[in-house]
Coordinates of C-alpha atoms and ligand atoms in Angstrom, one line a residue:
M109 CA 66.4 -4.1 -64.1
P110 CA 62.8 -4.8 -62.8
L111 CA 62.2 -8.7 -62.4
R112 CA 59.6 -9.0 -65.7
L113 CA 57.5 -12.0 -64.0
S114 CA 55.1 -14.1 -66.1
V115 CA 50.8 -13.7 -65.0
G116 CA 51.4 -17.5 -64.6
A117 CA 54.5 -16.4 -62.5
R118 CA 52.6 -14.0 -60.8
W119 CA 49.8 -15.3 -60.4
A120 CA 51.8 -18.8 -58.4
L121 CA 53.8 -16.1 -56.1
R122 CA 50.3 -14.1 -54.6
Y123 CA 49.0 -17.3 -54.2
T124 CA 52.4 -19.1 -52.6
L125 CA 52.3 -15.9 -50.3
A126 CA 48.7 -15.4 -49.6
M127 CA 49.0 -19.2 -48.7
A128 CA 51.7 -18.3 -46.7
A129 CA 50.0 -15.7 -44.4
T130 CA 47.3 -17.8 -44.3
L131 CA 48.9 -21.5 -42.5
A132 CA 51.1 -18.5 -40.7
V133 CA 48.3 -17.2 -39.0
F134 CA 47.2 -20.7 -38.7
A135 CA 49.6 -21.9 -36.8
I136 CA 50.0 -19.3 -34.8
V137 CA 46.1 -19.7 -33.7
V138 CA 46.6 -23.4 -33.5
Q139 CA 49.3 -23.3 -31.2
T140 CA 47.6 -20.8 -29.0
V141 CA 44.5 -22.6 -28.1
A142 CA 46.4 -26.0 -28.0
K143 CA 48.8 -24.8 -25.2
Q144 CA 45.2 -23.1 -23.7
R145 CA 43.5 -26.1 -23.4
S146 CA 46.8 -27.7 -22.3
D147 CA 47.5 -25.8 -18.9
E148 CA 43.7 -25.6 -18.1
A149 CA 44.4 -29.7 -18.4
A150 CA 47.4 -29.6 -16.4
K151 CA 45.8 -27.2 -13.7
L152 CA 43.4 -29.2 -13.0
L153 CA 45.3 -32.3 -12.9
A154 CA 47.0 -30.4 -10.4
R155 CA 44.3 -29.2 -8.1
T156 CA 42.6 -32.6 -8.7
Q157 CA 45.2 -34.4 -7.3
A158 CA 45.4 -31.9 -4.5
T159 CA 42.2 -32.1 -3.1
E160 CA 42.1 -36.2 -3.4
L161 CA 45.3 -36.2 -1.3
L162 CA 43.3 -33.7 1.1
D163 CA 40.5 -35.6 1.4
A164 CA 42.3 -38.2 2.4
L165 CA 44.9 -36.7 4.8
E166 CA 41.8 -34.9 6.4
T167 CA 39.5 -38.0 7.6
Q168 CA 43.0 -39.4 7.8
A169 CA 43.5 -37.2 10.6
R170 CA 40.5 -37.1 12.0
V171 CA 40.8 -40.9 12.5
G172 CA 43.9 -42.0 14.2
T173 CA 46.7 -40.0 17.2
A174 CA 49.2 -37.4 15.9
E175 CA 51.7 -40.4 15.5
E176 CA 50.1 -42.7 13.7
Y177 CA 48.8 -39.7 11.3
E178 CA 52.3 -39.4 10.3
R179 CA 53.5 -42.4 9.6
W180 CA 50.5 -42.8 7.7
C181 CA 50.9 -39.4 5.6
A182 CA 54.5 -40.7 4.9
A183 CA 53.6 -44.0 3.7
H184 CA 50.3 -42.9 1.7
I185 CA 52.1 -40.4 0.0
A186 CA 55.3 -42.4 -1.1
R187 CA 52.6 -44.9 -2.2
R188 CA 50.2 -42.3 -4.5
V189 CA 53.3 -40.9 -6.2
A190 CA 54.2 -44.7 -7.2
Q191 CA 50.9 -45.5 -8.5
A192 CA 50.6 -42.0 -10.3
D193 CA 51.1 -42.4 -14.3
R194 CA 54.6 -42.0 -14.8
E195 CA 54.2 -39.2 -17.8
L196 CA 52.5 -36.5 -14.5
E197 CA 56.1 -36.6 -13.3
L198 CA 53.8 -35.9 -9.8
G199 CA 55.5 -35.0 -6.9
V200 CA 53.7 -34.3 -3.6
R201 CA 55.4 -32.5 -0.2
L202 CA 53.7 -31.8 3.2
L203 CA 55.1 -29.1 5.3
G204 CA 54.8 -28.0 8.8
F205 CA 52.9 -24.1 9.6
D206 CA 56.8 -23.6 10.4
G207 CA 57.4 -24.4 6.8
R208 CA 59.8 -27.5 8.0
L209 CA 59.2 -30.5 6.1
R210 CA 57.2 -33.7 6.7
H211 CA 57.1 -35.8 4.4
E212 CA 57.9 -35.7 0.5
A213 CA 57.9 -38.3 -2.5
G214 CA 58.7 -37.5 -6.1
T215 CA 59.4 -35.0 -8.5
L216 CA 59.6 -32.5 -5.8
R217 CA 62.4 -34.0 -4.0
G218 CA 65.6 -32.1 -3.0
L219 CA 63.7 -29.0 -5.1
S220 CA 62.4 -25.7 -3.0
V221 CA 59.4 -24.2 -3.9
V222 CA 57.4 -21.1 -2.6
L223 CA 54.4 -21.5 -1.2
P224 CA 52.0 -18.7 -2.3
P225 CA 51.7 -15.7 0.1
E226 CA 48.0 -16.2 0.5
V227 CA 47.9 -19.7 1.3
A228 CA 50.6 -19.5 3.6
R229 CA 48.2 -16.4 5.6
G230 CA 45.4 -19.1 4.9
R231 CA 43.7 -16.5 3.1
V232 CA 42.7 -18.9 0.2
P233 CA 42.8 -22.9 0.8
L234 CA 44.3 -23.7 -2.3
A235 CA 46.0 -22.3 -5.2
V236 CA 47.6 -23.1 -8.6
F237 CA 50.7 -21.8 -10.0
S238 CA 52.9 -22.9 -13.2
G239 CA 56.3 -22.0 -13.1
K240 CA 59.9 -24.2 -14.1
L241 CA 61.2 -26.6 -11.4
G242 CA 65.1 -26.5 -12.4
A243 CA 66.0 -29.2 -15.3
R244 CA 62.8 -30.9 -15.4
G245 CA 60.7 -28.3 -17.4
R246 CA 57.5 -26.4 -16.4
F247 CA 55.4 -27.8 -13.8
F248 CA 51.5 -27.1 -12.7
V249 CA 52.1 -27.2 -8.4
A250 CA 49.2 -26.8 -6.2
S251 CA 49.8 -25.3 -2.7
S252 CA 46.8 -25.5 -0.2
T253 CA 46.6 -26.3 3.9
A254 CA 46.1 -29.6 5.1
P255 CA 46.2 -30.9 8.6
G256 CA 49.2 -29.7 10.5
G257 CA 50.7 -27.7 7.7
F258 CA 50.4 -27.4 4.5
L259 CA 50.1 -29.6 1.1
Q260 CA 51.9 -28.9 -2.3
V261 CA 50.9 -31.5 -5.5
A262 CA 53.7 -30.8 -8.2
V263 CA 52.4 -32.3 -11.7
S264 CA 54.3 -32.0 -15.1
T265 CA 53.2 -30.1 -18.6
R266 CA 55.8 -32.4 -20.7
H267 CA 53.4 -34.9 -21.3
W268 CA 51.2 -31.4 -23.2
S269 CA 54.5 -30.0 -24.2
E270 CA 55.2 -33.2 -26.5
G271 CA 52.1 -33.1 -27.9
L272 CA 52.7 -29.3 -28.7
A273 CA 55.7 -30.1 -30.6
K274 CA 54.6 -33.1 -32.2
L275 CA 51.8 -30.6 -33.5
R276 CA 54.2 -28.5 -34.3
N277 CA 56.8 -30.7 -36.0
V278 CA 53.5 -32.0 -38.6
M279 CA 53.0 -28.4 -39.4
L280 CA 56.3 -27.3 -40.2
G281 CA 56.7 -30.5 -42.4
A282 CA 53.1 -30.3 -44.5
F283 CA 53.3 -26.4 -45.0
P284 CA 55.8 -26.5 -47.2
L285 CA 54.2 -29.0 -49.1
M286 CA 51.3 -26.7 -49.4
L287 CA 52.9 -23.3 -50.8
L288 CA 53.7 -25.9 -53.4
L289 CA 50.7 -27.1 -53.7
S290 CA 49.3 -23.5 -53.6
G291 CA 52.2 -22.2 -55.9
A292 CA 51.7 -24.9 -58.8
S293 CA 47.7 -25.0 -58.6
G294 CA 48.0 -20.9 -59.2
F295 CA 50.6 -21.1 -61.7
L296 CA 48.3 -23.7 -63.9
L297 CA 44.9 -21.7 -63.2
A298 CA 46.4 -19.2 -64.9
R299 CA 47.8 -20.7 -67.4
R300 CA 44.5 -21.9 -68.3
S301 CA 42.5 -18.8 -67.9
L302 CA 44.9 -16.8 -69.8
A303 CA 45.2 -19.8 -72.4
S304 CA 42.1 -17.4 -74.4
V305 CA 43.6 -14.1 -74.0
D306 CA 46.6 -16.2 -75.5
E307 CA 43.8 -16.4 -78.2
I308 CA 43.0 -12.9 -78.5
T309 CA 46.6 -11.7 -78.5
R310 CA 48.0 -13.6 -81.3
I311 CA 43.9 -12.8 -83.4
A312 CA 44.6 -9.3 -82.5
D313 CA 48.4 -9.1 -84.1
H314 CA 48.4 -10.1 -87.4
L315 CA 44.5 -8.3 -87.9
S316 CA 44.4 -6.3 -90.4
S317 CA 41.8 -4.3 -93.0
A318 CA 42.3 -7.3 -95.1
N319 CA 41.2 -9.7 -92.6
L320 CA 38.8 -8.6 -90.1
H321 CA 36.3 -11.2 -91.0
E322 CA 38.4 -13.1 -88.1
T323 CA 36.6 -13.9 -85.0
I324 CA 37.8 -14.8 -81.7
P325 CA 36.8 -18.4 -80.2
V326 CA 33.9 -17.8 -77.9
T327 CA 33.7 -21.3 -75.7
G328 CA 30.1 -20.8 -74.4
S329 CA 31.0 -20.3 -70.7
G330 CA 30.1 -16.7 -69.8
D331 CA 32.6 -16.5 -67.7
E332 CA 34.8 -13.1 -68.1
L333 CA 37.2 -14.4 -70.5
D334 CA 34.0 -15.0 -73.0
R335 CA 32.3 -11.9 -72.0
L336 CA 35.3 -10.4 -73.3
A337 CA 35.1 -12.1 -76.5
V338 CA 31.5 -11.3 -77.4
T339 CA 32.0 -7.9 -76.4
L340 CA 35.6 -7.9 -78.7
N341 CA 33.8 -9.7 -81.5
A342 CA 30.7 -6.8 -81.6
M343 CA 33.8 -4.3 -81.9
L344 CA 35.4 -6.7 -84.8
G345 CA 32.0 -6.2 -86.3
R346 CA 32.0 -3.0 -85.8
I347 CA 35.0 -1.9 -87.5
R348 CA 34.5 -4.1 -90.2
S349 CA 31.3 -2.6 -90.9
G350 CA 33.1 1.1 -90.5
V351 CA 35.6 -0.6 -93.3
E352 CA 32.8 -1.7 -95.9
Q353 CA 31.1 1.2 -95.5
M354 CA 34.7 3.6 -96.0
H355 CA 35.1 1.3 -99.1
R356 CA 32.3 1.9 -100.3
F357 CA 31.9 5.5 -99.3
N358 CA 35.7 6.0 -101.2
A359 CA 34.1 4.0 -104.2
N360 CA 31.2 5.7 -104.6
A361 CA 32.3 9.4 -104.2
A362 CA 35.4 8.7 -106.4
H363 CA 32.6 7.6 -109.4
E364 CA 29.9 10.3 -108.4
L365 CA 33.2 12.9 -109.3
R366 CA 34.2 11.3 -111.8
T367 CA 31.0 11.3 -113.9
P368 CA 31.2 15.5 -114.0
L369 CA 34.5 15.8 -114.4
H370 CA 34.1 12.9 -117.7
R371 CA 31.5 15.3 -119.0
I372 CA 34.2 18.4 -118.8
G373 CA 36.6 16.3 -120.9
S374 CA 34.1 15.3 -123.0
M375 CA 32.6 18.9 -124.0
L376 CA 36.3 20.2 -123.8
D377 CA 37.1 17.7 -126.6
A378 CA 33.6 18.4 -128.6
T379 CA 34.9 22.2 -128.4
L380 CA 38.1 21.8 -129.3
S381 CA 37.4 19.5 -132.1
Q382 CA 37.2 21.9 -135.0
P383 CA 37.8 26.3 -134.3
R384 CA 34.8 28.2 -133.7
D385 CA 33.4 31.3 -133.1
A386 CA 33.5 33.7 -130.0
A387 CA 30.2 33.1 -129.0
A388 CA 30.3 29.1 -129.6
Y389 CA 33.6 29.5 -126.9
R390 CA 31.7 31.4 -124.4
E391 CA 28.3 29.0 -124.8
A392 CA 30.8 26.3 -124.2
L393 CA 32.7 27.3 -121.5
L394 CA 29.4 29.1 -119.8
D395 CA 28.7 25.4 -119.7
L396 CA 32.1 23.6 -118.5
R397 CA 31.1 26.6 -115.4
A398 CA 28.7 25.1 -114.3
E399 CA 29.4 21.3 -114.1
V400 CA 32.6 23.1 -112.3
N401 CA 30.6 24.2 -110.1
A402 CA 28.1 21.7 -109.7
L403 CA 31.6 19.5 -108.8
G404 CA 32.8 22.1 -106.1
S405 CA 29.1 22.0 -104.8
G406 CA 30.1 18.2 -104.7
V407 CA 33.4 18.3 -103.1
N408 CA 32.1 20.9 -100.5
A409 CA 29.6 18.6 -99.3
L410 CA 31.6 16.1 -98.9
L411 CA 33.5 18.4 -97.4
R412 CA 30.7 19.1 -95.3
L413 CA 30.2 15.9 -94.6
A414 CA 33.6 14.6 -93.0
Q415 CA 33.5 18.2 -90.6
M416 CA 30.0 17.2 -89.6
E417 CA 31.9 13.7 -88.3
A418 CA 34.4 15.1 -86.4
G419 CA 31.5 16.9 -84.2
L420 CA 30.9 20.4 -83.2
D421 CA 33.2 22.7 -82.4
P422 CA 32.4 24.3 -79.2
A423 CA 33.7 27.9 -79.9
H424 CA 30.7 28.4 -82.2
T425 CA 28.3 26.7 -80.6
G426 CA 25.7 28.6 -78.2
P427 CA 21.7 29.3 -77.9
V428 CA 19.9 29.6 -81.2
E429 CA 16.6 30.8 -81.6
L430 CA 14.6 28.7 -84.0
A431 CA 12.2 30.2 -84.5
K432 CA 14.4 33.2 -86.4
L433 CA 15.9 30.9 -87.9
L434 CA 13.0 29.2 -89.1
R435 CA 12.2 33.3 -90.6
T436 CA 15.2 33.8 -92.2
Q437 CA 15.2 30.3 -94.1
A438 CA 12.0 31.1 -94.9
E439 CA 12.5 34.2 -96.5
F440 CA 15.4 33.4 -98.0
F441 CA 14.1 30.9 -99.7
A442 CA 10.6 32.7 -100.8
P443 CA 12.0 33.7 -104.6
L444 CA 12.8 30.2 -105.3
A445 CA 9.4 28.5 -103.8
E446 CA 7.6 31.9 -105.9
A447 CA 9.8 30.6 -109.3
R448 CA 8.6 27.5 -109.2
E449 CA 5.2 28.1 -108.2
I450 CA 4.9 26.7 -104.4
A451 CA 3.6 27.9 -101.9
L452 CA 5.7 28.4 -98.6
L453 CA 4.4 28.8 -95.6
L454 CA 5.0 29.3 -91.7
V455 CA 2.6 27.9 -89.7
E456 CA 2.0 30.6 -86.9
P457 CA 2.6 30.9 -84.1
L458 CA 6.3 30.1 -84.3
P459 CA 7.0 29.5 -80.5
D460 CA 10.5 30.0 -78.2
A461 CA 12.2 27.5 -78.7
T462 CA 16.0 27.8 -78.1
V463 CA 18.7 25.3 -79.0
R464 CA 22.2 25.1 -78.1
G465 CA 24.0 24.7 -81.3
D466 CA 26.0 26.5 -84.1
A467 CA 23.5 29.0 -86.4
S468 CA 25.2 28.0 -89.4
W469 CA 25.3 24.3 -89.2
L470 CA 21.5 24.3 -87.6
E471 CA 21.1 26.5 -91.1
R472 CA 22.4 24.4 -93.2
L473 CA 19.9 21.6 -92.0
F474 CA 16.5 23.7 -92.9
S475 CA 18.1 24.4 -96.3
N476 CA 18.6 21.0 -97.1
L477 CA 15.3 19.8 -96.3
L478 CA 13.3 23.2 -97.8
D479 CA 15.7 23.0 -101.0
N480 CA 14.9 19.3 -101.4
A481 CA 11.0 20.3 -100.6
L482 CA 11.0 23.0 -103.2
K483 CA 13.5 20.9 -105.4
Y484 CA 11.4 17.7 -105.8
G485 CA 8.0 19.7 -105.6
R486 CA 5.8 21.0 -108.7
A487 CA 3.9 23.9 -109.5
G488 CA 0.8 24.4 -107.6
D489 CA 2.9 22.1 -104.0
R490 CA 2.4 23.8 -100.6
V491 CA 5.0 23.7 -98.3
E492 CA 4.6 24.1 -95.1
V493 CA 6.9 25.1 -91.9
T494 CA 5.6 23.9 -88.2
L495 CA 7.6 24.7 -84.9
R496 CA 6.5 22.7 -81.3
I497 CA 7.1 22.4 -78.2
E498 CA 7.6 19.1 -77.1
G499 CA 8.2 18.4 -73.4
D500 CA 11.9 19.1 -73.5
R501 CA 12.7 19.0 -77.0
A502 CA 11.4 21.0 -80.0
R503 CA 10.2 19.4 -83.2
A504 CA 10.6 21.6 -86.5
T505 CA 8.7 20.0 -89.5
I506 CA 8.7 20.5 -93.2
A507 CA 6.3 19.2 -94.9
D508 CA 5.7 19.3 -98.3
T509 CA 2.8 18.0 -100.6
G510 CA 5.2 16.7 -103.2
P511 CA 5.3 13.7 -105.4
G512 CA 6.5 12.1 -102.5
I513 CA 8.7 9.2 -101.8
A514 CA 8.7 5.4 -103.0
A515 CA 8.4 3.3 -99.6
E516 CA 11.3 1.1 -100.8
D517 CA 13.6 4.0 -101.2
L518 CA 12.4 5.1 -97.7
P519 CA 14.9 2.9 -95.6
H520 CA 18.1 4.0 -97.2
L521 CA 17.6 7.5 -98.0
F522 CA 19.8 8.6 -95.5
E523 CA 22.8 6.7 -96.9
R524 CA 25.5 8.4 -98.4
F525 CA 25.2 9.5 -103.0
A526 CA 21.6 7.6 -102.9
R527 CA 19.5 9.2 -104.8
G528 CA 16.0 8.6 -105.6
V529 CA 14.3 6.7 -108.9
G530 CA 14.1 9.6 -111.3
H531 CA 15.9 12.3 -109.4
G532 CA 19.3 11.5 -110.3
E533 CA 19.1 14.6 -113.2
R534 CA 18.4 17.4 -110.8
G535 CA 21.7 18.1 -110.4
G536 CA 22.0 16.5 -106.0
F537 CA 24.7 14.1 -104.9
G538 CA 22.6 12.7 -102.8
L539 CA 24.8 14.2 -99.8
G540 CA 22.1 16.5 -98.7
L541 CA 19.7 13.6 -96.4
P542 CA 23.2 12.7 -95.3
L543 CA 24.3 15.7 -93.8
A544 CA 21.3 16.9 -92.8
R545 CA 21.1 13.8 -90.4
E546 CA 24.6 13.8 -88.9
I547 CA 24.4 17.8 -88.8
A548 CA 20.8 16.9 -86.1
R549 CA 22.8 13.9 -84.6
A550 CA 25.8 16.0 -83.6
H551 CA 23.2 18.1 -81.7
D552 CA 21.9 15.5 -79.9
G553 CA 18.6 15.7 -82.3
A554 CA 17.5 13.2 -84.8
L555 CA 15.7 13.4 -88.3
A556 CA 13.0 11.2 -89.0
V557 CA 10.9 11.1 -92.5
E558 CA 7.7 9.9 -92.9
S559 CA 6.1 10.3 -97.2
E560 CA 3.7 8.6 -99.2
V561 CA 4.3 8.6 -103.4
G562 CA 1.7 11.2 -104.5
R563 CA 0.9 12.8 -100.9
G564 CA 4.4 14.1 -100.1
S565 CA 6.9 14.3 -97.1
R566 CA 7.4 15.5 -93.8
F567 CA 10.8 15.7 -92.3
S568 CA 10.8 16.2 -89.0
V569 CA 14.0 17.5 -86.8
L570 CA 14.2 16.7 -82.8
L571 CA 16.4 19.4 -80.7
P572 CA 16.9 19.5 -77.5
L573 CA 15.5 22.3 -75.6
L574 CA 18.3 25.0 -73.5
R575 CA 16.7 25.0 -70.7
A576 CA 17.6 27.7 -68.2
E577 CA 20.8 26.7 -66.3
T578 CA 22.4 24.6 -69.0
A579 CA 22.5 28.0 -70.7
L580 CA 24.4 29.8 -67.8
G581 CA 26.2 26.4 -67.3
P582 CA 30.1 25.2 -69.1
R583 CA 29.5 24.4 -72.6
T584 CA 28.8 21.0 -73.6
E585 CA 30.0 19.3 -76.8
P586 CA 26.7 17.9 -78.0
A587 CA 28.1 16.1 -81.7
R588 CA 30.1 13.7 -79.0
R589 CA 27.4 12.7 -77.3
R590 CA 25.5 10.9 -79.4
G591 CA 22.9 8.8 -76.8
A592 CA 20.0 7.5 -76.8
S593 CA 17.7 10.7 -77.6
A594 CA 19.1 10.8 -81.2
R595 CA 18.2 7.6 -81.4
T596 CA 14.7 7.5 -80.8
R597 CA 13.4 8.0 -83.9
R598 CA 15.0 6.7 -86.6
G599 CA 11.9 5.6 -88.1
H600 CA 12.9 5.7 -91.3
E601 CA 16.9 7.3 -91.6
G602 CA 18.5 4.9 -93.4
A603 CA 19.7 4.9 -96.7
L604 CA 18.4 5.2 -100.6
R605 CA 19.8 3.1 -103.3
R606 CA 23.5 4.7 -104.6
R607 CA 23.3 4.9 -107.6
Ligands
LIG713 P1 19.8 15.4 -103.3 O1 18.2 15.9 -103.6 O2 21.4 15.6 -103.5 O3 19.5 13.9 -104.5 P2 19.6 14.2 -100.6 O4 20.8 13.1 -99.8 O5 18.8 15.4 -100.2 O6 20.4 14.2 -102.3 O7 18.1 13.2 -101.2 C1 18.1 12.6 -101.7 C2 17.0 11.9 -102.6 O8 16.1 11.9 -101.3 C3 16.5 12.4 -103.7 O9 17.4 12.4 -104.3 C4 15.7 12.1 -103.4 O10 15.0 11.2 -104.2 C5 14.5 12.5 -102.5 N1 14.2 13.1 -101.6 C6 14.5 14.3 -100.6 N2 13.4 15.2 -100.5 C7 12.2 14.9 -101.0 C8 11.4 15.4 -101.2 N3 10.8 16.9 -99.8 N4 10.8 14.9 -102.1 C9 10.2 13.8 -102.4 N5 11.9 13.6 -102.5 C10 12.9 13.8 -101.9

């Protein structure tokens, strides 16, 4: 079974591992550099000792006889070794040109140290090399030619080795403590940072539609977790308003459907309250039919709204020629316009404007707008349908000279079940405009309205034009991409008073 560690423990472990790796690298670098430096120092010391001694030997060789020189050498070497720092464990040896030992003192006594061939052959005056001298440890030995033979001076590295060992011990002692500290601080840091995550988890745990008012505390530090809290609060806000909207929608839908049902019930009661003749029953049945039709159209409108919210079906989307669609709609509504004595005009020429979408949904969008214009218009009014190209968008306008919409109603116009004052009796459910707006948005477009009481209303539908390359390219699903374009002209998109 995999080991389950808390985030705090994982952070502590990671901190410790990272710290261990850092300390290991640090220790290796420090040791390497320190060893290099100490070697350089020991080597320099061996060389200095050798050159100083050589100077003295050469001076002495020039002034005295050979015997005097030899005697002086023995005494001088012994004195030099005796006076040197004990820690250096200085050793000096003088050899003849044939390799015969002439004098020696200090460490080198009794030990044989090879004379480097380049010095023995006289190619270089002085050479320094390092090596182990038996149990005495590592030494640097400087070898050079000297009057009457060769000189060898050995300097121990023990002093520096001990320093390095001390450094190593200090590091080995301090490192576990540092690892412990970094692990503990990693753990505490994680615990502190995750305290707000715990709070988010707690709130999310007992969040339900009943207590959506809860918010995650924001500390104001502006750090990542604070930003997360702000984002989650904003998300909660959106969910809250969505749920409230849903509650309102359910209540309104129930209310709207109850009214015709209530009327149907009253009609049935009235009809059945006394015996009637066949003609009276028929008349009652026709009235009932009309009520059932109205109820059916309300239920259908709700259904269509729900369908549109689920998005367009990609299988039914394709290029749609708006000019053709508007012509068909105008022809369809012509008889109704004539019956209501309203002039319905297509403002020619209609430009070529192809959009990607679902033709039947777009037909419904325009038929809702035309239906309203004719429904609320009065005899003698005009309804004009225009189509224009604006950059990469098409603008279709349905403008009427009808009664117009009250300024206070405009902000609520697109809200479900909203109807203008005095328009409730004209048999609508207040779902036509919300559906029209949903259709426009599902096509990455927008629906906007301008209206003035007594002068008329103008509904504008903005839809992105289909470019040649996208017409041939793979299909996208516009319904799920309700981006900025859909929100550009929301001038009066909103909701109308609910009744
Ligand atoms: P319905 O027509 O079923 O009432 P809609 O959503 O289509 O619902 O319209 C909502 C309200 O907007 C209408 O009740 C009406 O008051 C107003 N309205 C819509 N179109 C027009 C128009 N062309 N002229 C005047 N008022 C309109």
